[in-house]
Coordinates of C-alpha atoms and ligand atoms in Angstrom, one line a residue:
M1 CA -12.6 29.9 -5.6
K2 CA -11.0 26.5 -5.8
K3 CA -12.3 22.9 -5.4
S4 CA -9.7 20.1 -4.9
Y5 CA -9.9 17.3 -5.6
L6 CA -6.6 15.1 -4.5
M7 CA -6.5 11.7 -6.9
T8 CA -3.3 10.5 -5.1
P9 CA -2.0 7.0 -4.4
G10 CA -1.9 7.8 -0.1
P11 CA -2.7 10.9 1.5
T12 CA -5.9 9.4 -0.4
P13 CA -9.4 11.2 0.1
V14 CA -11.3 10.9 3.8
P15 CA -15.1 9.8 3.7
T16 CA -17.3 13.1 6.3
D17 CA -18.4 10.4 8.3
V18 CA -14.4 9.4 8.6
L19 CA -13.9 13.0 9.7
L20 CA -16.6 13.8 10.9
A21 CA -15.6 10.8 13.8
G22 CA -12.3 12.5 14.2
A23 CA -13.6 15.7 15.9
K24 CA -15.5 14.1 18.7
D25 CA -13.8 13.8 21.9
V26 CA -10.3 12.9 23.2
I27 CA -10.9 9.5 25.6
H28 CA -7.3 8.9 27.6
H29 CA -6.3 5.8 26.7
R30 CA -5.3 3.7 29.7
A31 CA -9.5 3.8 30.1
P32 CA -12.0 1.4 29.5
A33 CA -13.4 3.1 26.0
F34 CA -10.1 2.9 24.0
T35 CA -9.1 -0.5 25.6
K36 CA -12.7 -1.3 23.5
L37 CA -11.4 0.8 20.4
L38 CA -8.5 -0.9 20.5
L39 CA -10.0 -4.1 20.2
D40 CA -13.1 -3.4 17.5
V41 CA -10.2 -0.9 15.5
T42 CA -7.8 -4.7 15.9
E43 CA -10.9 -7.4 14.1
K44 CA -11.2 -4.7 11.4
L45 CA -8.1 -4.9 10.6
K46 CA -6.9 -8.7 10.7
W47 CA -10.1 -9.0 8.5
V48 CA -8.6 -6.9 6.0
L49 CA -6.1 -8.7 6.3
Q50 CA -8.0 -12.2 6.0
T51 CA -5.5 -13.2 8.8
K52 CA -5.3 -14.5 12.2
N53 CA -1.9 -13.8 13.5
T54 CA -1.5 -10.2 15.4
V55 CA -1.7 -7.6 14.4
L56 CA 0.2 -4.1 16.0
I57 CA -1.4 -1.2 15.4
I58 CA 1.9 1.6 14.7
N59 CA 2.3 5.1 15.9
S60 CA 4.3 6.4 12.1
S61 CA 3.2 6.4 8.2
G62 CA 4.3 2.9 6.4
T63 CA 7.5 2.9 6.9
G64 CA 7.9 2.7 10.3
A65 CA 5.9 -0.4 9.1
M66 CA 8.2 -1.5 7.0
E67 CA 10.8 -0.5 9.0
S68 CA 10.0 -2.2 13.0
A69 CA 9.8 -5.4 10.5
V70 CA 13.3 -5.8 10.3
V71 CA 14.7 -4.0 13.6
N72 CA 12.1 -7.1 15.1
L73 CA 12.5 -10.2 12.8
F74 CA 16.3 -10.2 12.3
S75 CA 19.8 -10.0 13.6
P76 CA 22.7 -8.2 12.7
G77 CA 24.1 -9.9 9.2
D78 CA 21.0 -11.5 8.7
R79 CA 20.4 -12.3 4.8
V80 CA 17.4 -11.7 2.8
L81 CA 17.1 -11.7 -0.3
V82 CA 14.5 -7.7 -1.4
I83 CA 12.7 -8.7 -4.3
S84 CA 12.6 -4.5 -6.3
T85 CA 9.9 -3.7 -8.5
G86 CA 10.3 0.6 -7.8
N87 CA 11.0 2.7 -5.4
F88 CA 9.1 1.1 -2.3
G89 CA 11.7 -2.5 -3.0
E90 CA 14.7 0.1 -3.5
R91 CA 13.0 1.8 0.3
F92 CA 12.6 -1.7 2.1
A93 CA 17.2 -2.8 0.5
K94 CA 18.2 0.7 2.1
I95 CA 15.7 -0.1 5.8
S96 CA 17.4 -3.3 5.9
N97 CA 21.5 -2.2 4.3
N98 CA 21.4 1.1 7.7
Y99 CA 20.7 -2.4 10.2
G100 CA 23.6 -4.3 8.9
L101 CA 21.4 -6.8 7.1
D102 CA 24.1 -9.0 4.3
V103 CA 21.0 -7.8 1.4
V104 CA 20.9 -10.3 -1.5
K105 CA 18.1 -7.7 -4.0
L106 CA 16.3 -9.4 -7.1
E107 CA 15.9 -6.7 -9.5
Y108 CA 13.4 -5.5 -11.6
E109 CA 12.7 -3.3 -14.5
W110 CA 10.8 -0.6 -13.4
G111 CA 6.6 -1.1 -14.8
T112 CA 7.5 -4.8 -14.7
A113 CA 6.4 -7.9 -12.0
A114 CA 8.6 -9.8 -9.7
V115 CA 9.2 -13.2 -11.6
P116 CA 7.8 -16.4 -9.1
A117 CA 10.7 -18.4 -10.9
D118 CA 13.5 -15.7 -9.8
V119 CA 12.8 -16.5 -6.2
E120 CA 12.9 -20.0 -6.7
R121 CA 16.4 -19.8 -7.8
E122 CA 17.5 -17.9 -6.2
L123 CA 16.1 -19.7 -1.8
D124 CA 17.9 -23.2 -4.1
K125 CA 20.4 -21.2 -4.3
D126 CA 21.2 -19.5 -0.6
P127 CA 19.5 -21.7 1.8
S128 CA 20.7 -19.2 4.2
I129 CA 18.6 -16.7 3.2
K130 CA 16.7 -15.8 6.9
G131 CA 13.3 -13.2 5.0
V132 CA 11.7 -12.2 1.8
M133 CA 11.1 -8.7 1.0
V134 CA 8.9 -8.1 -0.9
T135 CA 6.3 -5.0 -2.3
H136 CA 2.2 -6.2 -3.0
S137 CA 1.1 -2.9 -5.0
E138 CA 4.7 -1.0 -5.8
T139 CA 3.3 2.2 -5.5
S140 CA 6.4 4.2 -7.7
T141 CA 5.7 2.1 -11.0
G142 CA 1.4 0.5 -10.7
V143 CA 3.4 -3.4 -11.0
N144 CA 0.7 -6.1 -8.6
N145 CA 3.8 -9.0 -7.3
D146 CA 2.1 -11.6 -7.2
I147 CA 2.3 -12.7 -3.8
K148 CA -0.1 -16.1 -3.3
E149 CA 2.9 -17.8 -5.8
I150 CA 6.1 -16.2 -4.3
A151 CA 4.1 -16.9 -1.0
R152 CA 4.5 -20.8 -2.1
I153 CA 7.9 -21.1 -3.1
T154 CA 8.3 -18.7 0.6
N155 CA 7.0 -21.7 2.5
S156 CA 7.7 -24.2 0.4
H157 CA 11.7 -23.8 1.9
N158 CA 11.1 -22.4 4.9
T159 CA 11.6 -18.9 4.8
A160 CA 9.5 -16.2 6.1
L161 CA 8.2 -14.0 3.7
I162 CA 7.7 -9.5 4.6
V163 CA 4.8 -8.0 2.3
D164 CA 5.0 -4.4 2.0
A165 CA 0.7 -3.8 1.2
I166 CA 1.2 0.0 1.9
S167 CA -0.4 0.9 -0.9
G168 CA -2.4 -2.7 -2.2
L169 CA -4.2 -4.0 0.8
G170 CA -8.1 -3.0 0.5
A171 CA -7.5 -2.6 -3.1
S172 CA -6.9 -5.7 -3.8
D173 CA -6.4 -10.0 -2.9
L174 CA -4.0 -10.1 0.1
K175 CA -5.0 -13.9 1.3
T176 CA -2.5 -14.2 4.9
D177 CA -3.6 -16.6 6.2
E178 CA -4.8 -18.7 3.5
W179 CA -1.2 -17.7 0.5
G180 CA 0.8 -18.0 4.1
V181 CA 2.0 -14.5 4.5
D182 CA 3.6 -13.6 7.9
V183 CA 4.8 -10.3 8.3
V184 CA 1.2 -8.3 6.1
V185 CA 2.7 -3.9 6.3
A186 CA 0.0 -2.0 5.5
G187 CA -0.9 2.3 5.7
S188 CA -4.0 4.8 7.2
Q189 CA -3.3 6.3 3.6
K190 CA -3.9 4.5 1.2
A191 CA -6.6 2.4 0.4
L192 CA -8.1 2.4 4.6
M193 CA -9.4 6.4 3.5
T194 CA -8.1 7.5 6.8
P195 CA -5.5 10.3 7.2
P196 CA -2.2 9.7 7.5
G197 CA 0.1 8.8 10.5
I198 CA -0.3 5.3 11.9
S199 CA 0.6 2.0 10.4
F200 CA -0.1 -1.8 11.1
V201 CA 1.5 -5.2 11.1
S202 CA 0.3 -8.8 10.7
I203 CA 2.1 -11.0 12.2
S204 CA 3.2 -15.1 12.2
D205 CA 3.8 -17.8 14.3
R206 CA 6.6 -18.3 12.7
A207 CA 7.3 -14.8 12.2
W208 CA 7.1 -14.5 16.5
K209 CA 9.6 -17.1 16.7
M210 CA 12.0 -15.3 14.7
V211 CA 11.3 -11.4 16.8
E212 CA 11.8 -14.2 20.0
E213 CA 15.9 -14.0 18.4
S214 CA 16.3 -11.8 16.9
K215 CA 19.1 -9.2 18.5
L216 CA 18.8 -5.7 16.6
P217 CA 18.4 -2.7 18.9
K218 CA 14.5 -1.3 19.5
F219 CA 12.7 0.1 21.7
Y220 CA 9.4 2.4 20.1
F221 CA 8.8 -0.6 18.3
D222 CA 9.5 -3.5 19.9
Y223 CA 6.7 -5.7 19.2
K224 CA 7.1 -8.5 22.4
A225 CA 7.1 -5.4 23.8
A226 CA 3.5 -4.0 22.6
R227 CA 2.9 -8.6 22.4
K228 CA 2.4 -7.7 25.6
M229 CA -0.3 -4.9 26.2
L230 CA -2.2 -6.3 23.9
E231 CA -2.6 -9.1 26.2
N232 CA -3.2 -7.4 29.2
D233 CA -7.0 -8.3 31.1
S234 CA -7.0 -4.7 29.5
P235 CA -5.4 -4.5 25.7
Q236 CA -3.3 -1.4 25.6
T237 CA -1.0 -0.5 24.2
P238 CA 2.9 0.9 24.8
F239 CA 2.7 4.5 24.5
T240 CA 0.0 6.8 23.8
P241 CA -0.6 5.8 20.4
A242 CA -2.8 8.2 18.2
I243 CA -6.7 8.1 19.2
T244 CA -8.0 10.1 16.9
L245 CA -6.8 7.4 13.9
L246 CA -8.1 5.1 15.8
V247 CA -11.4 5.2 16.0
Q248 CA -11.3 7.3 12.3
L249 CA -10.0 4.1 11.1
S250 CA -12.4 2.7 13.2
S251 CA -15.1 3.9 10.9
S252 CA -13.3 3.7 7.5
L253 CA -12.5 -0.2 8.2
Q254 CA -16.5 0.1 8.6
M255 CA -17.5 1.5 5.5
I256 CA -15.5 -1.3 3.9
M257 CA -17.0 -4.0 6.4
D258 CA -20.8 -2.9 5.1
D259 CA -19.0 -2.8 0.8
G260 CA -17.4 -6.7 1.4
L261 CA -14.6 -7.9 0.0
E262 CA -15.2 -9.0 -3.2
N263 CA -16.9 -5.4 -3.8
L264 CA -14.0 -3.6 -2.5
F265 CA -11.6 -5.5 -5.3
A266 CA -14.3 -5.0 -7.6
R267 CA -14.9 -1.2 -7.6
H268 CA -10.8 -0.8 -7.4
A269 CA -10.9 -2.8 -11.2
M270 CA -12.9 -1.2 -12.1
L271 CA -10.5 2.0 -11.2
A272 CA -8.1 0.8 -13.1
K273 CA -9.4 -0.5 -15.8
A274 CA -12.0 2.7 -16.9
S275 CA -8.7 4.8 -16.1
R276 CA -6.0 3.3 -18.4
A277 CA -8.8 2.9 -21.0
A278 CA -9.7 5.9 -21.2
V279 CA -5.0 7.2 -21.1
K280 CA -5.3 4.4 -24.4
A281 CA -7.9 6.2 -26.1
L282 CA -6.5 9.2 -25.8
G283 CA -3.2 7.2 -27.6
L284 CA -0.8 7.7 -24.6
K285 CA 1.1 4.8 -23.0
L286 CA 1.4 2.8 -19.4
L287 CA 4.2 2.5 -17.9
C288 CA 3.1 -0.6 -17.2
D289 CA 2.1 -4.3 -18.8
E290 CA -2.1 -4.3 -18.0
K291 CA -1.0 -8.1 -16.8
V292 CA 0.2 -7.4 -14.2
A293 CA -1.1 -3.7 -13.9
S294 CA -2.1 -2.9 -9.5
N295 CA -5.7 -1.7 -8.9
S296 CA -4.1 1.3 -6.5
V297 CA -1.9 3.4 -9.4
T298 CA -2.6 4.5 -13.0
P299 CA 0.9 5.7 -14.3
I300 CA 1.3 6.7 -17.3
L301 CA 3.5 8.1 -19.9
P302 CA 3.9 12.4 -21.3
P303 CA 2.7 12.4 -25.6
E304 CA 6.1 13.1 -27.1
G305 CA 6.8 16.6 -26.7
I306 CA 5.6 17.2 -22.9
E307 CA 6.8 17.4 -19.5
A308 CA 5.3 15.1 -17.3
G309 CA 5.6 18.0 -14.5
K310 CA 3.5 20.5 -16.5
V311 CA 0.9 17.9 -17.8
I312 CA 1.1 18.3 -13.8
K313 CA 0.8 21.7 -13.0
G314 CA -2.0 22.1 -15.2
M315 CA -4.4 20.3 -13.6
R316 CA -3.5 20.9 -10.5
E317 CA -3.6 25.0 -11.8
D318 CA -6.5 25.1 -13.9
F319 CA -9.0 21.9 -12.0
G320 CA -7.6 22.0 -8.8
V321 CA -7.3 18.3 -10.1
T322 CA -3.7 16.3 -7.1
L323 CA -2.3 13.8 -9.6
V324 CA 2.1 13.2 -8.6
G325 CA 4.5 12.7 -10.6
G326 CA 6.7 9.8 -11.1
Q327 CA 9.3 8.6 -8.0
G328 CA 13.4 8.3 -7.5
K329 CA 14.6 7.0 -12.1
L330 CA 11.0 7.6 -13.3
E331 CA 11.1 11.3 -11.0
G332 CA 9.6 14.3 -14.8
K333 CA 9.5 10.2 -17.1
I334 CA 5.6 9.6 -16.5
F335 CA 2.7 10.5 -13.1
R336 CA 0.3 9.1 -12.1
I337 CA -3.5 8.7 -11.4
G338 CA -4.2 7.2 -7.8
H339 CA -7.6 5.5 -7.2
C340 CA -7.2 3.8 -3.7
G341 CA -9.4 4.6 -1.1
Y342 CA -12.7 6.6 -1.2
F343 CA -12.9 6.6 -5.1
E344 CA -16.0 6.4 -7.7
K345 CA -16.1 5.8 -11.0
L346 CA -17.3 10.7 -11.4
D347 CA -13.8 10.5 -9.6
I348 CA -12.2 9.1 -12.5
I349 CA -14.4 10.5 -15.5
L350 CA -14.0 14.7 -13.6
T351 CA -9.4 13.5 -13.9
I352 CA -9.7 11.8 -17.5
A353 CA -11.5 15.4 -18.7
A354 CA -9.6 17.3 -16.5
L355 CA -6.8 15.9 -18.3
E356 CA -8.0 16.2 -21.6
M357 CA -8.3 20.1 -21.2
T358 CA -4.9 20.4 -20.4
L359 CA -3.0 18.4 -22.8
K360 CA -5.7 20.1 -24.9
K361 CA -4.3 23.7 -23.2
L362 CA -1.1 22.5 -24.0
G363 CA -0.9 21.1 -28.1
Y364 CA -1.4 17.6 -27.5
K365 CA -4.0 16.4 -31.1
F366 CA -6.7 14.2 -30.3
E367 CA -10.1 13.9 -30.6
L368 CA -11.5 16.0 -27.0
G369 CA -13.8 13.3 -24.6
S370 CA -12.4 10.1 -26.4
G371 CA -10.7 9.1 -22.6
I372 CA -13.6 10.2 -21.6
K373 CA -16.2 7.5 -23.2
A374 CA -13.9 4.6 -23.5
A375 CA -14.3 5.7 -19.2
E376 CA -18.0 5.7 -19.1
E377 CA -18.4 2.5 -21.1
V378 CA -16.1 0.7 -19.2
F379 CA -18.4 2.3 -16.8
T380 CA -21.4 0.8 -18.3
L381 CA -20.8 -2.8 -19.1
Ligands
PLP1 C1 3.5 5.1 0.3 C2 4.2 3.1 0.7 C3 5.1 3.2 1.5 C4 5.6 4.0 2.4 O1 5.2 5.2 3.1 P1 4.3 6.8 4.3 O2 3.3 5.8 4.9 O3 4.9 7.9 2.6 O4 5.9 6.0 5.5 C5 5.3 1.9 1.1 N1 4.8 1.0 0.8 C6 4.2 1.4 -0.1 C7 4.3 -0.1 -1.1 C8 3.8 2.7 -0.6 O5 2.5 2.4 -1.7

């Protein structure tokens, strides 16, 4: 027998109530019950996105929602500034490139955050830039970018800001309307505690004007078609939606709403802080500076002479704990503990306990229990 623990930044564990919500009879998407469900989920998403903007639900993982933002807002040859602080910033650049946009890339060393003053300089220098893409929580490096300040800059330049908040939404604050973020892209399977398969996007009035002018081809991801169906007397989606996932998302968002945003962010911040404290107490290095560390995931460098892959393998095989490795140029160099979504204090304690035993088996010298102690100290502050 093996018990397993999914300690990854997506997919993440799904609460039992949410799993059971998915076991109900499938309803029909042209029936009144579906309209009720769609309106319910849309209102809840607006709450977690802190927005009054239109929110559309898309059948795809998060990357599909990223692609949808590109094809709906832009035309071939449009110049965009893509801020890249890791693998997912790179992904936005690739999608934009593949659709023939003129991509100006603002790249940062992996493990560091974007510098808003650089964004300001680029926009001052080049008024033809129509949109800026940035990652909220860069899951590959564990860095949180300063969306509030970047939004202040894009607004002062009347440029659209598109934020990939796929792992950040529901883990750290993102005030879509107050900060003035035009498009936010998010997905079901990270902090929102729902199985993978659906994503969503919020679209501001400024972004809708761009949608009207956009000339890139689109069909399945057409925002205008989706908005038309949503604004019907009996709102629906253009195509068959992932009905069961919507039922589950309604249930998970209700749990999140019952907690409140403040508690939600505070819990994530505490889990992240305890993870970092434990890792440091074990004498391991964090990939990024704690001042810019994300609430969603903690990337860690293995001890000298021990491969990251061995740590991940040991955790999985001996303890049933799933962690993830590095992506892109960090492949093989780090391992990451995910803590966005349905996680609590003891999930971190058991992960650190398994990590200690794994490291000991791999020959690393340290005092057993020192990581757990550091985490417990954070939890009992
Ligand atoms: C997970 C993730 C994605 C990609 O999402 P998929 O659901 O795998 O398509 C994109 N951006 C960020 C920041 C992510 O964490």
